mmCIF file of C-alpha atoms and ligand atoms in Angstrom:
data_model
loop_
_atom_site.group_PDB
_atom_site.id
_atom_site.type_symbol
_atom_site.label_atom_id
_atom_site.label_comp_id
_atom_site.label_asym_id
_atom_site.label_seq_id
_atom_site.Cartn_x
_atom_site.Cartn_y
_atom_site.Cartn_z
ATOM 1 C CA MET A 1 -0.011 0.260 0.187
ATOM 2 C CA THR A 2 1.108 3.577 -0.785
ATOM 3 C CA PRO A 3 2.168 5.449 2.090
ATOM 4 C CA ARG A 4 0.183 7.605 3.929
ATOM 5 C CA LEU A 5 -0.684 11.109 2.020
ATOM 6 C CA VAL A 6 -2.640 14.189 3.805
ATOM 7 C CA GLU A 7 -3.427 16.720 1.279
ATOM 8 C CA PRO A 8 -5.673 19.863 1.888
ATOM 9 C CA GLU A 9 -9.766 18.600 1.897
ATOM 10 C CA TRP A 10 -11.951 21.656 -0.233
ATOM 11 C CA LEU A 11 -14.514 20.976 2.761
ATOM 12 C CA ASP A 12 -12.610 22.619 4.834
ATOM 13 C CA GLU A 13 -11.075 25.773 3.048
ATOM 14 C CA LEU A 14 -15.074 26.540 2.058
ATOM 15 C CA PRO A 15 -16.904 28.697 4.223
ATOM 16 C CA ALA A 16 -19.496 26.829 6.166
ATOM 17 C CA ASP A 17 -22.815 28.444 4.278
ATOM 18 C CA ASP A 18 -21.156 28.310 0.904
ATOM 19 C CA PRO A 19 -24.086 26.104 -0.897
ATOM 20 C CA ALA A 20 -21.452 23.461 -1.936
ATOM 21 C CA ALA A 21 -20.181 23.197 1.588
ATOM 22 C CA ILE A 22 -23.767 22.654 2.637
ATOM 23 C CA ARG A 23 -24.434 20.140 0.108
ATOM 24 C CA SER A 24 -21.338 18.507 0.901
ATOM 25 C CA ARG A 25 -22.031 17.803 4.438
ATOM 26 C CA ARG A 26 -25.598 16.523 3.248
ATOM 27 C CA ASP A 27 -23.275 14.177 0.711
ATOM 28 C CA LEU A 28 -21.714 12.997 3.803
ATOM 29 C CA ARG A 29 -24.587 11.947 5.724
ATOM 30 C CA ARG A 30 -25.021 9.566 2.254
ATOM 31 C CA VAL A 31 -21.268 8.319 2.691
ATOM 32 C CA ASN A 32 -21.702 7.757 6.440
ATOM 33 C CA ALA A 33 -24.785 5.812 6.187
ATOM 34 C CA TRP A 34 -22.856 3.988 3.350
ATOM 35 C CA MET A 35 -20.103 2.978 4.664
ATOM 36 C CA GLN A 36 -22.597 2.085 7.717
ATOM 37 C CA HIS A 37 -20.230 3.772 10.330
ATOM 38 C CA SER A 38 -23.179 4.544 12.985
ATOM 39 C CA CYS A 39 -23.457 0.711 13.236
ATOM 40 C CA ILE A 40 -19.836 0.036 13.494
ATOM 41 C CA ILE A 41 -19.567 2.447 15.803
ATOM 42 C CA ALA A 42 -22.724 1.173 18.080
ATOM 43 C CA ARG A 43 -21.373 -2.369 17.527
ATOM 44 C CA LEU A 44 -17.820 -1.149 19.378
ATOM 45 C CA LEU A 45 -19.432 1.108 21.942
ATOM 46 C CA GLU A 46 -22.164 -1.734 23.086
ATOM 47 C CA ALA A 47 -19.055 -4.209 22.773
ATOM 48 C CA SER A 48 -17.079 -2.299 25.486
ATOM 49 C CA PHE A 49 -20.037 -0.903 27.630
ATOM 50 C CA ARG A 50 -21.626 -4.104 28.968
ATOM 51 C CA GLU A 51 -22.151 -3.040 32.756
ATOM 52 C CA ARG A 52 -23.159 0.365 32.168
ATOM 53 C CA SER A 53 -24.069 3.186 29.111
ATOM 54 C CA PRO A 54 -21.304 6.148 28.910
ATOM 55 C CA ARG A 55 -22.456 9.107 30.866
ATOM 56 C CA LEU A 56 -20.819 11.771 28.329
ATOM 57 C CA ILE A 57 -20.106 10.745 24.918
ATOM 58 C CA VAL A 58 -17.387 14.088 23.304
ATOM 59 C CA GLU A 59 -16.797 13.468 19.044
ATOM 60 C CA VAL A 60 -14.286 15.961 17.943
ATOM 61 C CA GLY A 61 -14.756 17.100 14.382
ATOM 62 C CA ALA A 62 -18.494 16.197 14.836
ATOM 63 C CA GLY A 63 -19.695 18.176 11.894
ATOM 64 C CA ASP A 64 -23.158 18.635 12.136
ATOM 65 C CA GLY A 65 -23.727 16.205 14.301
ATOM 66 C CA SER A 66 -25.551 13.829 12.442
ATOM 67 C CA LEU A 67 -23.716 10.818 12.512
ATOM 68 C CA MET A 68 -23.650 11.363 16.259
ATOM 69 C CA LEU A 69 -27.265 11.552 16.003
ATOM 70 C CA ALA A 70 -27.548 8.424 13.757
ATOM 71 C CA LEU A 71 -25.489 6.469 16.581
ATOM 72 C CA ALA A 72 -28.253 8.018 19.528
ATOM 73 C CA ARG A 73 -31.112 6.812 17.546
ATOM 74 C CA ARG A 74 -29.482 3.395 17.759
ATOM 75 C CA LEU A 75 -28.786 3.361 21.337
ATOM 76 C CA ALA A 76 -30.549 5.611 23.106
ATOM 77 C CA PRO A 77 -33.771 2.675 23.575
ATOM 78 C CA ARG A 78 -30.777 0.851 25.915
ATOM 79 C CA TRP A 79 -28.445 3.930 27.074
ATOM 80 C CA LYS A 80 -30.990 6.782 28.870
ATOM 81 C CA GLN A 81 -29.591 10.271 29.314
ATOM 82 C CA VAL A 82 -26.497 10.237 27.806
ATOM 83 C CA LYS A 83 -24.723 13.411 27.556
ATOM 84 C CA VAL A 84 -23.149 14.419 23.978
ATOM 85 C CA LEU A 85 -20.926 16.999 23.411
ATOM 86 C CA LEU A 86 -19.868 18.180 19.717
ATOM 87 C CA VAL A 87 -16.979 19.906 18.852
ATOM 88 C CA ASP A 88 -16.199 20.813 15.574
ATOM 89 C CA ARG A 89 -14.510 24.351 13.967
ATOM 90 C CA CYS A 90 -17.390 25.003 11.777
ATOM 91 C CA HIS A 91 -21.046 25.647 13.891
ATOM 92 C CA VAL A 92 -23.394 23.577 11.192
ATOM 93 C CA VAL A 93 -25.315 21.720 13.866
ATOM 94 C CA SER A 94 -29.026 22.557 12.916
ATOM 95 C CA HIS A 95 -31.933 22.941 14.978
ATOM 96 C CA GLU A 96 -34.103 20.105 13.634
ATOM 97 C CA THR A 97 -30.679 18.131 15.060
ATOM 98 C CA VAL A 98 -31.073 19.777 18.446
ATOM 99 C CA ALA A 99 -34.555 19.068 18.618
ATOM 100 C CA GLU A 100 -33.876 15.293 18.229
ATOM 101 C CA PHE A 101 -31.422 15.082 20.413
ATOM 102 C CA GLU A 102 -34.035 16.496 22.721
ATOM 103 C CA ARG A 103 -36.839 14.021 21.714
ATOM 104 C CA LEU A 104 -34.221 11.226 22.675
ATOM 105 C CA GLU A 105 -33.616 12.402 25.844
ATOM 106 C CA TRP A 106 -29.599 13.187 25.272
ATOM 107 C CA PRO A 107 -28.680 16.264 26.431
ATOM 108 C CA LEU A 108 -26.337 18.125 23.672
ATOM 109 C CA GLU A 109 -23.710 20.775 24.064
ATOM 110 C CA THR A 110 -21.803 21.878 21.012
ATOM 111 C CA VAL A 111 -18.507 23.882 20.961
ATOM 112 C CA ARG A 112 -17.105 25.665 17.849
ATOM 113 C CA ALA A 113 -13.517 25.550 18.273
ATOM 114 C CA ASP A 114 -10.389 24.437 16.689
ATOM 115 C CA ILE A 115 -9.483 20.614 18.250
ATOM 116 C CA PHE A 116 -6.248 21.680 19.524
ATOM 117 C CA ASP A 117 -7.360 24.678 21.410
ATOM 118 C CA TRP A 118 -10.368 22.606 22.602
ATOM 119 C CA LEU A 119 -8.092 20.089 24.352
ATOM 120 C CA ALA A 120 -5.358 22.055 25.110
ATOM 121 C CA LYS A 121 -8.034 24.063 27.506
ATOM 122 C CA PRO A 122 -8.561 22.522 31.021
ATOM 123 C CA PHE A 123 -11.184 20.054 31.668
ATOM 124 C CA ASP A 124 -13.340 18.795 34.196
ATOM 125 C CA GLY A 125 -13.703 14.987 35.034
ATOM 126 C CA GLU A 126 -12.975 12.915 31.626
ATOM 127 C CA ALA A 127 -15.545 11.955 28.794
ATOM 128 C CA ASP A 128 -16.799 8.380 29.105
ATOM 129 C CA VAL A 129 -16.276 8.087 25.409
ATOM 130 C CA MET A 130 -14.173 10.412 22.976
ATOM 131 C CA MET A 131 -14.929 9.686 18.876
ATOM 132 C CA ALA A 132 -13.651 11.043 15.811
ATOM 133 C CA ASN A 133 -15.467 10.129 12.698
ATOM 134 C CA LEU A 134 -13.531 11.045 8.912
ATOM 135 C CA PHE A 135 -11.460 13.336 11.090
ATOM 136 C CA LEU A 136 -8.278 11.607 11.889
ATOM 137 C CA HIS A 137 -7.150 11.566 8.397
ATOM 138 C CA HIS A 138 -7.023 15.092 7.891
ATOM 139 C CA PHE A 139 -3.676 15.128 10.184
ATOM 140 C CA HIS A 140 -0.229 14.676 9.374
ATOM 141 C CA PRO A 141 1.517 12.779 11.936
ATOM 142 C CA GLU A 142 3.137 15.168 14.270
ATOM 143 C CA ARG A 143 -0.334 16.393 14.922
ATOM 144 C CA LEU A 144 -2.250 13.398 15.034
ATOM 145 C CA LYS A 145 0.493 12.215 17.873
ATOM 146 C CA MET A 146 -0.416 15.475 19.986
ATOM 147 C CA LEU A 147 -4.230 14.788 18.920
ATOM 148 C CA LEU A 148 -4.228 11.813 20.421
ATOM 149 C CA GLY A 149 -2.103 12.119 23.058
ATOM 150 C CA GLN A 150 -4.752 15.075 24.451
ATOM 151 C CA ALA A 151 -7.349 12.711 23.724
ATOM 152 C CA SER A 152 -5.850 10.190 26.125
ATOM 153 C CA GLU A 153 -5.468 12.332 28.811
ATOM 154 C CA ARG A 154 -9.278 13.912 28.945
ATOM 155 C CA SER A 155 -11.157 9.954 28.135
ATOM 156 C CA GLY A 156 -11.650 6.195 29.406
ATOM 157 C CA LEU A 157 -12.298 5.229 25.764
ATOM 158 C CA PHE A 158 -11.175 6.731 22.822
ATOM 159 C CA LEU A 159 -12.601 5.089 19.292
ATOM 160 C CA ALA A 160 -12.295 6.395 15.440
ATOM 161 C CA CYS A 161 -13.416 5.277 12.484
ATOM 162 C CA GLU A 162 -11.491 6.576 9.899
ATOM 163 C CA PRO A 163 -11.199 5.755 5.735
ATOM 164 C CA ARG A 164 -9.099 2.285 5.011
ATOM 165 C CA ARG A 165 -6.059 3.106 2.489
ATOM 166 C CA SER A 166 -7.406 0.089 0.499
ATOM 167 C CA GLY A 167 -7.612 -0.491 -3.214
ATOM 168 C CA VAL A 168 -11.288 -1.358 -2.192
ATOM 169 C CA ALA A 169 -11.846 2.132 -0.246
ATOM 170 C CA MET A 170 -10.496 3.512 -3.367
ATOM 171 C CA ALA A 171 -12.531 2.606 -6.220
ATOM 172 C CA GLY A 172 -15.373 3.259 -3.710
ATOM 173 C CA SER A 173 -14.681 6.540 -3.666
ATOM 174 C CA ARG A 174 -14.333 7.159 -6.860
ATOM 175 C CA LEU A 175 -17.495 6.203 -7.525
ATOM 176 C CA LEU A 176 -19.338 8.661 -5.226
ATOM 177 C CA GLY A 177 -20.756 10.671 -8.187
ATOM 178 C CA LEU A 178 -23.068 7.409 -8.959
ATOM 179 C CA ILE A 179 -24.916 8.266 -5.680
ATOM 180 C CA GLY A 180 -25.586 12.092 -6.300
ATOM 181 C CA CYS A 181 -22.065 13.418 -4.226
ATOM 182 C CA ASN A 182 -20.922 16.980 -6.033
ATOM 183 C CA ALA A 183 -17.355 17.761 -6.961
ATOM 184 C CA VAL A 184 -16.611 18.749 -3.282
ATOM 185 C CA SER A 185 -17.456 15.725 -1.826
ATOM 186 C CA ARG A 186 -15.666 13.134 -4.796
ATOM 187 C CA HIS A 187 -12.064 15.073 -4.818
ATOM 188 C CA ASP A 188 -12.560 14.823 -0.877
ATOM 189 C CA ALA A 189 -13.214 11.695 -0.586
ATOM 190 C CA VAL A 190 -10.239 10.581 -2.577
ATOM 191 C CA VAL A 191 -7.783 12.906 -0.466
ATOM 192 C CA SER A 192 -9.825 11.342 2.622
ATOM 193 C CA VAL A 193 -8.662 7.641 1.224
ATOM 194 C CA ARG A 194 -5.417 8.447 0.570
ATOM 195 C CA ALA A 195 -4.734 9.997 3.795
ATOM 196 C CA GLY A 196 -6.947 6.938 5.446
ATOM 197 C CA PHE A 197 -5.313 4.267 7.699
ATOM 198 C CA THR A 198 -3.883 0.658 7.529
ATOM 199 C CA GLY A 199 -1.842 -1.993 9.487
ATOM 200 C CA ARG A 200 -1.492 -0.467 13.061
ATOM 201 C CA GLU A 201 -0.990 3.307 11.843
ATOM 202 C CA LEU A 202 -3.006 4.619 14.963
ATOM 203 C CA SER A 203 -1.661 2.400 17.710
ATOM 204 C CA GLY A 204 1.679 3.639 16.377
ATOM 205 C CA ALA A 205 0.561 7.194 16.659
ATOM 206 C CA TRP A 206 -0.999 6.535 19.983
ATOM 207 C CA PRO A 207 0.991 7.266 23.494
ATOM 208 C CA LYS A 208 3.092 4.508 24.972
ATOM 209 C CA ASP A 209 1.991 3.515 28.443
ATOM 210 C CA ASN A 210 0.900 0.257 29.092
ATOM 211 C CA GLY A 211 -2.482 1.458 30.518
ATOM 212 C CA TRP A 212 -4.136 1.069 27.760
ATOM 213 C CA ASP A 213 -5.815 -1.776 25.181
ATOM 214 C CA VAL A 214 -5.586 -0.740 22.034
ATOM 215 C CA GLN A 215 -7.250 -2.861 19.166
ATOM 216 C CA GLU A 216 -7.065 -1.673 15.416
ATOM 217 C CA GLY A 217 -8.039 -3.295 11.878
ATOM 218 C CA PRO A 218 -10.445 -3.315 9.120
ATOM 219 C CA ALA A 219 -14.187 -2.385 9.688
ATOM 220 C CA GLY A 220 -16.354 -2.933 6.803
ATOM 221 C CA LEU A 221 -15.711 -2.477 3.146
ATOM 222 C CA PHE A 222 -13.769 0.557 3.179
ATOM 223 C CA SER A 223 -13.201 1.710 6.509
ATOM 224 C CA HIS A 224 -10.465 1.433 9.124
ATOM 225 C CA TYR A 225 -11.370 1.291 12.930
ATOM 226 C CA PHE A 226 -9.162 2.455 16.224
ATOM 227 C CA LEU A 227 -10.201 1.841 19.955
ATOM 228 C CA ALA A 228 -8.515 2.462 23.051
ATOM 229 C CA ARG A 229 -9.616 1.693 26.455
ATOM 230 C CA LYS A 230 -8.033 2.420 29.734
ATOM 231 C CA THR A 231 -7.173 -0.478 31.405
ATOM 232 C CA ILE A 232 -6.161 0.867 34.905
HETATM 233 C C1 LIG B 301 -15.047 14.870 6.923
HETATM 234 S S1 LIG B 301 -15.585 15.805 7.930
HETATM 235 C C2 LIG B 301 -16.847 15.012 9.320
HETATM 236 C C3 LIG B 301 -17.623 15.315 9.718
HETATM 237 C C4 LIG B 301 -18.113 14.564 10.872
HETATM 238 N N1 LIG B 301 -17.292 13.633 11.854
HETATM 239 C C5 LIG B 301 -19.302 13.336 10.022
HETATM 240 O O1 LIG B 301 -19.115 12.016 9.946
HETATM 241 O O2 LIG B 301 -19.865 14.069 9.308
HETATM 242 C C6 LIG B 301 -14.576 16.628 8.846
HETATM 243 C C7 LIG B 301 -15.115 17.431 9.745
HETATM 244 O O3 LIG B 301 -13.584 17.730 10.805
HETATM 245 C C8 LIG B 301 -14.248 19.604 11.010
HETATM 246 N N2 LIG B 301 -12.254 20.327 11.682
HETATM 247 C C9 LIG B 301 -11.517 19.909 10.566
HETATM 248 N N3 LIG B 301 -10.096 20.151 10.789
HETATM 249 C C10 LIG B 301 -10.618 20.694 12.244
HETATM 250 C C11 LIG B 301 -10.331 21.465 13.280
HETATM 251 N N4 LIG B 301 -9.005 21.369 13.632
HETATM 252 N N5 LIG B 301 -10.517 21.317 14.689
HETATM 253 C C12 LIG B 301 -11.822 20.946 14.522
HETATM 254 N N6 LIG B 301 -12.377 20.335 13.721
HETATM 255 C C13 LIG B 301 -11.802 20.696 12.457
HETATM 256 C C14 LIG B 301 -14.626 20.031 10.041
HETATM 257 O O4 LIG B 301 -15.113 21.279 9.769
HETATM 258 C C15 LIG B 301 -15.479 19.153 9.626
HETATM 259 O O5 LIG B 301 -16.896 19.317 9.984
#
């Protein structure tokens, strides 16, 4: 497999209210559904919390919150009153999404911040879960290592679902036009796969500390998961 290549994504460079950006965020919902990320993440979370539900889930780089909402819809029948904190540098969570979290009785807070600024700030307690979906691949190795190091200080479990750097995922990313995705989404999908992960790359960027149980591998056809769980 070719080495990881991190290049700018168009969605990150467009103003949040640009019609092409709005459309691309809508495409992302379809892409997440296609990649079955809420299903993959729900399974990993349920396997990690057998005895009790988490009290606080933080999503970093959460975008418009629709992935977390899909997750909440799956889990709310069994997990009650889970507090959710969505962090993103764009404020793009709709009133409809906020209302839907209210209906599910999962208290929601949104924070608009660059993730490095937010992680550097003092934080009361720790999140039971910190998660990232289609986010970690944005970062060059040094920044990624810094992000994971800071995340490990603020969470008891860290979970990520990212593009897998594989031939199948590359082929899938080139077909997004067929499901009606716009030029921004089609460009960013290919760039995301080149910046995606394989092997034990995320474990290698996680702090070397034996207080964590770390798993990583393929998920579904196009994705790569990483899960780190505090053991002490
Ligand atoms: C590909 S989107 C994924 C959004 C969401 N997780 C999803 O699956 O729909 C990546 C998100 O990361 C956000 N982002 C990129 N760099 C960031 C940073 N340094 N700090 C906070 N958010 C950032 C972007 O605004 C965008 O919403």
